[in-house]
């Protein structure tokens, strides 16, 4: 790796830890390797994974971390192993450096290394709003933290890119120059082939004529899951074949467990293969979210699995629902608006099928990992013209 130089990606989380940013990092890395590049991923060591793992043209370096906030905020441990790995990184020949998100100590480690190596880093932003918009003390503290780390990132002069146009709007609001969009993406056929053999309709005792809606994601108030449940509770009284399957875990689990409506099914956190199976068997995916994501992976996965999409005008909506033919964009995430959209699709299954087919076609044609990887290469070359031909 040191002879030719590598593309180094700093990402606080990476598989086996799973989430949207983790999938983005892994998928882009594999596509870059397929294009002939060598890749090094620097991430957090959250378990007993090896500190250095090499597989052909991919090197994974895991920095010892202290997993704070239920492992959602990995803090770098100042250990002898950490020092050894940092020396290894400093000595490594890197061609370009990519940073996923602004928030984590590991992100700022990557920015410092880029500055030391005289490489202008590419900073990818996966948000479209503040990390916490609540009015309580926690929300205020988190927003203060975000302002501080954003100012620190600005001083390192990275080239900033969002994963959606709404991400870029947020970057500009923060005073960062938005250089373009490097979108989240999906390999449609690979996702479909990854599905497990689980038969959720059979497990939930649903017939072929049942209208199955899916919500998948972390169970947070800002994701709109409680409003969605309320809408299904109301609509299912006159539409008895309407059912909602909820996949995910989070703070609202206890509140959801108190719901006794037989049309609402809690599945817990699913593996990637089980989620693919669920989406393939469902009719629609509803995400009435206010959460400041850039371009949620679940939108891409649901579109890939031919679900009709019902979403709020939140991060990434424009990229996936390019026109009204690709899905329903809610005026807001209130119960009445969700209910009207659900009943519209329930009453017109042909419209549901057409929306789903158009969404899948659009995603498969326009939001591919090869396209995102090529956009990363172009961004790196533009920001480091002296290194572009090395």
Short mmCIF file of N, CA and C in Angstrom, two decimals, residues 5 12 16 27-28 49 65 67 69 89 98 149 159 162 198 279-280 344 346:
data_model
loop_
_atom_site.label_atom_id
_atom_site.label_comp_id
_atom_site.label_asym_id
_atom_site.label_seq_id
_atom_site.Cartn_x
_atom_site.Cartn_y
_atom_site.Cartn_z
N UNK A 5 0.42 4.60 -2.63
CA UNK A 5 -0.46 5.53 -1.94
C UNK A 5 -1.89 5.04 -1.96
N UNK A 12 -16.03 7.01 11.89
CA UNK A 12 -16.08 6.60 13.30
C UNK A 12 -16.66 5.20 13.46
N UNK A 16 -18.34 -4.57 11.77
CA UNK A 16 -19.68 -5.14 11.96
C UNK A 16 -20.72 -4.20 12.57
N UNK A 27 -19.41 0.42 1.12
CA UNK A 27 -19.78 0.29 -0.29
C UNK A 27 -18.90 1.15 -1.19
N UNK A 28 -18.62 2.38 -0.76
CA UNK A 28 -17.75 3.26 -1.55
C UNK A 28 -16.33 2.68 -1.60
N UNK A 49 -12.23 -6.75 17.59
CA UNK A 49 -11.71 -6.81 16.23
C UNK A 49 -10.22 -6.48 16.24
N UNK A 65 -11.06 2.73 21.33
CA UNK A 65 -11.97 3.80 21.72
C UNK A 65 -12.76 3.43 22.96
N UNK A 67 -16.45 3.61 24.21
CA UNK A 67 -17.78 3.81 23.59
C UNK A 67 -18.75 4.53 24.53
N UNK A 69 -22.06 7.14 25.49
CA UNK A 69 -23.45 7.36 25.03
C UNK A 69 -23.99 6.12 24.32
N UNK A 89 -0.07 5.49 10.72
CA UNK A 89 -0.83 6.34 9.81
C UNK A 89 0.01 7.50 9.29
N UNK A 98 -10.50 11.13 2.99
CA UNK A 98 -11.94 11.39 3.04
C UNK A 98 -12.40 11.25 4.49
N UNK A 149 -17.21 21.89 17.05
CA UNK A 149 -16.49 20.96 16.16
C UNK A 149 -16.55 21.43 14.71
N UNK A 159 -12.57 20.30 1.82
CA UNK A 159 -13.58 20.51 0.77
C UNK A 159 -14.83 19.77 1.22
N UNK A 162 -22.04 17.34 0.58
CA UNK A 162 -23.17 16.71 1.24
C UNK A 162 -23.60 15.46 0.50
N UNK A 198 -36.88 -15.45 5.35
CA UNK A 198 -37.97 -15.23 6.31
C UNK A 198 -39.24 -14.80 5.58
N UNK A 279 -38.88 -5.82 3.34
CA UNK A 279 -39.22 -4.79 2.35
C UNK A 279 -39.72 -5.41 1.05
N UNK A 280 -39.15 -6.52 0.65
CA UNK A 280 -39.60 -7.20 -0.57
C UNK A 280 -41.05 -7.65 -0.43
N UNK A 344 -54.85 6.68 0.49
CA UNK A 344 -54.78 6.85 -0.97
C UNK A 344 -54.15 5.63 -1.61
N UNK A 346 -53.76 2.59 -0.18
CA UNK A 346 -54.57 1.41 0.16
C UNK A 346 -55.71 1.24 -0.84
#
